Amino acid sequence: MSCQNKGLAVFDLVGRVLLAFIFLFAALGKIEDYDGTRLYMMSYGVPGALLPVVIAVELLGSLVRVRGGPAGFCGPRLSTGRPRLPASPVHRHQIGDDGHHAGD
């Protein structure tokens, strides 16, 4: 491996670790304030029973990111701009029947 490739590999690893921290700290924050997070989810109609699943996905996601997991598989599906299941109830409550935000 050339010196340049080693340098790129280091930047790749640092980037993956920093990205993993986003998921890790999000999961730890949910664990720290479990009841508050559960009540927040329930206020938007999301069942509180899904919180352990959300925490597990974030923790496993951070581990997968550090290992260099399937970003090619997940990235395009997450960046389509359409809300996914966990965000759907939140978006439904914030957007009125006419398709505009409730505050507009």
Short mmCIF file of C-alpha atoms in Angstrom, two decimals:
data_model
loop_
_atom_site.label_atom_id
_atom_site.label_comp_id
_atom_site.label_asym_id
_atom_site.label_seq_id
_atom_site.Cartn_x
_atom_site.Cartn_y
_atom_site.Cartn_z
CA MET A 1 0.00 0.00 0.00
CA SER A 2 1.43 3.35 -0.96
CA CYS A 3 1.79 6.25 1.44
CA GLN A 4 -1.07 8.10 -0.24
CA ASN A 5 -3.42 5.12 0.09
CA LYS A 6 -2.52 4.77 3.78
CA GLY A 7 -3.37 8.42 4.30
CA LEU A 8 -6.73 7.97 2.60
CA ALA A 9 -7.42 4.88 4.69
CA VAL A 10 -6.77 6.88 7.86
CA PHE A 11 -9.19 9.61 6.75
CA ASP A 12 -11.73 6.94 5.87
CA LEU A 13 -11.45 5.40 9.33
CA VAL A 14 -11.66 8.78 11.08
CA GLY A 15 -14.73 9.68 9.03
CA ARG A 16 -16.42 6.38 9.84
CA VAL A 17 -15.69 6.76 13.57
CA LEU A 18 -17.03 10.33 13.63
CA LEU A 19 -20.16 9.24 11.79
CA ALA A 20 -20.59 6.35 14.23
CA PHE A 21 -20.44 8.81 17.14
CA ILE A 22 -23.60 10.49 15.82
CA PHE A 23 -25.54 7.23 16.12
CA LEU A 24 -23.86 6.23 19.38
CA PHE A 25 -24.57 9.52 21.17
CA ALA A 26 -28.14 9.57 19.87
CA ALA A 27 -28.71 6.11 21.34
CA LEU A 28 -27.05 7.01 24.63
CA GLY A 29 -29.20 10.13 24.89
CA LYS A 30 -32.33 8.04 24.41
CA ILE A 31 -31.15 5.58 27.06
CA GLU A 32 -30.33 8.40 29.49
CA ASP A 33 -33.78 10.00 29.15
CA TYR A 34 -35.74 6.86 28.31
CA ASP A 35 -39.08 7.98 29.76
CA GLY A 36 -38.85 11.46 28.22
CA THR A 37 -38.02 10.03 24.80
CA ARG A 38 -40.83 7.48 25.07
CA LEU A 39 -43.34 10.20 25.98
CA TYR A 40 -42.08 12.38 23.12
CA MET A 41 -42.55 9.53 20.65
CA MET A 42 -46.01 8.79 22.00
CA SER A 43 -47.03 12.45 21.71
CA TYR A 44 -46.64 12.05 17.93
CA GLY A 45 -48.52 8.77 17.82
CA VAL A 46 -45.47 6.49 17.65
CA PRO A 47 -45.83 3.52 20.03
CA GLY A 48 -43.44 3.76 22.96
CA ALA A 49 -42.74 0.04 22.58
CA LEU A 50 -40.64 0.88 19.50
CA LEU A 51 -38.06 2.79 21.54
CA PRO A 52 -35.90 -0.29 22.30
CA VAL A 53 -35.89 -1.07 18.58
CA VAL A 54 -34.80 2.48 17.76
CA ILE A 55 -32.00 2.32 20.34
CA ALA A 56 -30.84 -1.07 19.06
CA VAL A 57 -30.79 0.16 15.45
CA GLU A 58 -28.73 3.21 16.42
CA LEU A 59 -26.26 1.15 18.46
CA LEU A 60 -25.89 -1.50 15.76
CA GLY A 61 -25.70 1.23 13.12
CA SER A 62 -22.76 2.81 14.90
CA LEU A 63 -20.93 -0.51 14.99
CA VAL A 64 -21.66 -1.18 11.33
CA ARG A 65 -20.37 2.27 10.38
CA VAL A 66 -17.06 1.75 12.17
CA ARG A 67 -16.60 -1.58 10.42
CA GLY A 68 -17.27 0.10 7.09
CA GLY A 69 -20.69 -1.48 6.65
CA PRO A 70 -23.13 -1.21 3.78
CA ALA A 71 -23.35 2.53 3.19
CA GLY A 72 -23.99 1.80 -0.48
CA PHE A 73 -27.08 -0.14 0.51
CA CYS A 74 -28.46 2.21 3.18
CA GLY A 75 -27.41 5.60 1.87
CA PRO A 76 -29.49 5.82 -1.32
CA ARG A 77 -32.57 4.51 0.46
CA LEU A 78 -32.27 7.02 3.31
CA SER A 79 -31.58 10.00 1.08
CA THR A 80 -34.61 9.79 -1.20
CA GLY A 81 -36.30 12.66 0.64
CA ARG A 82 -39.40 10.65 1.51
CA PRO A 83 -40.10 10.25 5.21
CA ARG A 84 -39.51 6.80 6.64
CA LEU A 85 -41.64 4.96 9.17
CA PRO A 86 -40.27 6.59 12.36
CA ALA A 87 -40.59 10.09 10.90
CA SER A 88 -43.97 9.63 9.21
CA PRO A 89 -46.20 10.41 12.24
CA VAL A 90 -44.16 13.52 12.98
CA HIS A 91 -44.49 14.77 9.41
CA ARG A 92 -48.18 13.94 9.31
CA HIS A 93 -48.86 16.17 12.33
CA GLN A 94 -46.70 19.04 11.15
CA ILE A 95 -48.11 19.28 7.62
CA GLY A 96 -51.70 20.35 7.17
CA ASP A 97 -54.31 18.87 4.84
CA ASP A 98 -53.40 21.36 2.12
CA GLY A 99 -49.79 20.12 2.09
CA HIS A 100 -48.36 23.19 3.83
CA HIS A 101 -46.83 23.38 7.28
CA ALA A 102 -49.38 24.02 10.00
CA GLY A 103 -47.65 27.30 10.94
CA ASP A 104 -47.88 28.78 7.41
#
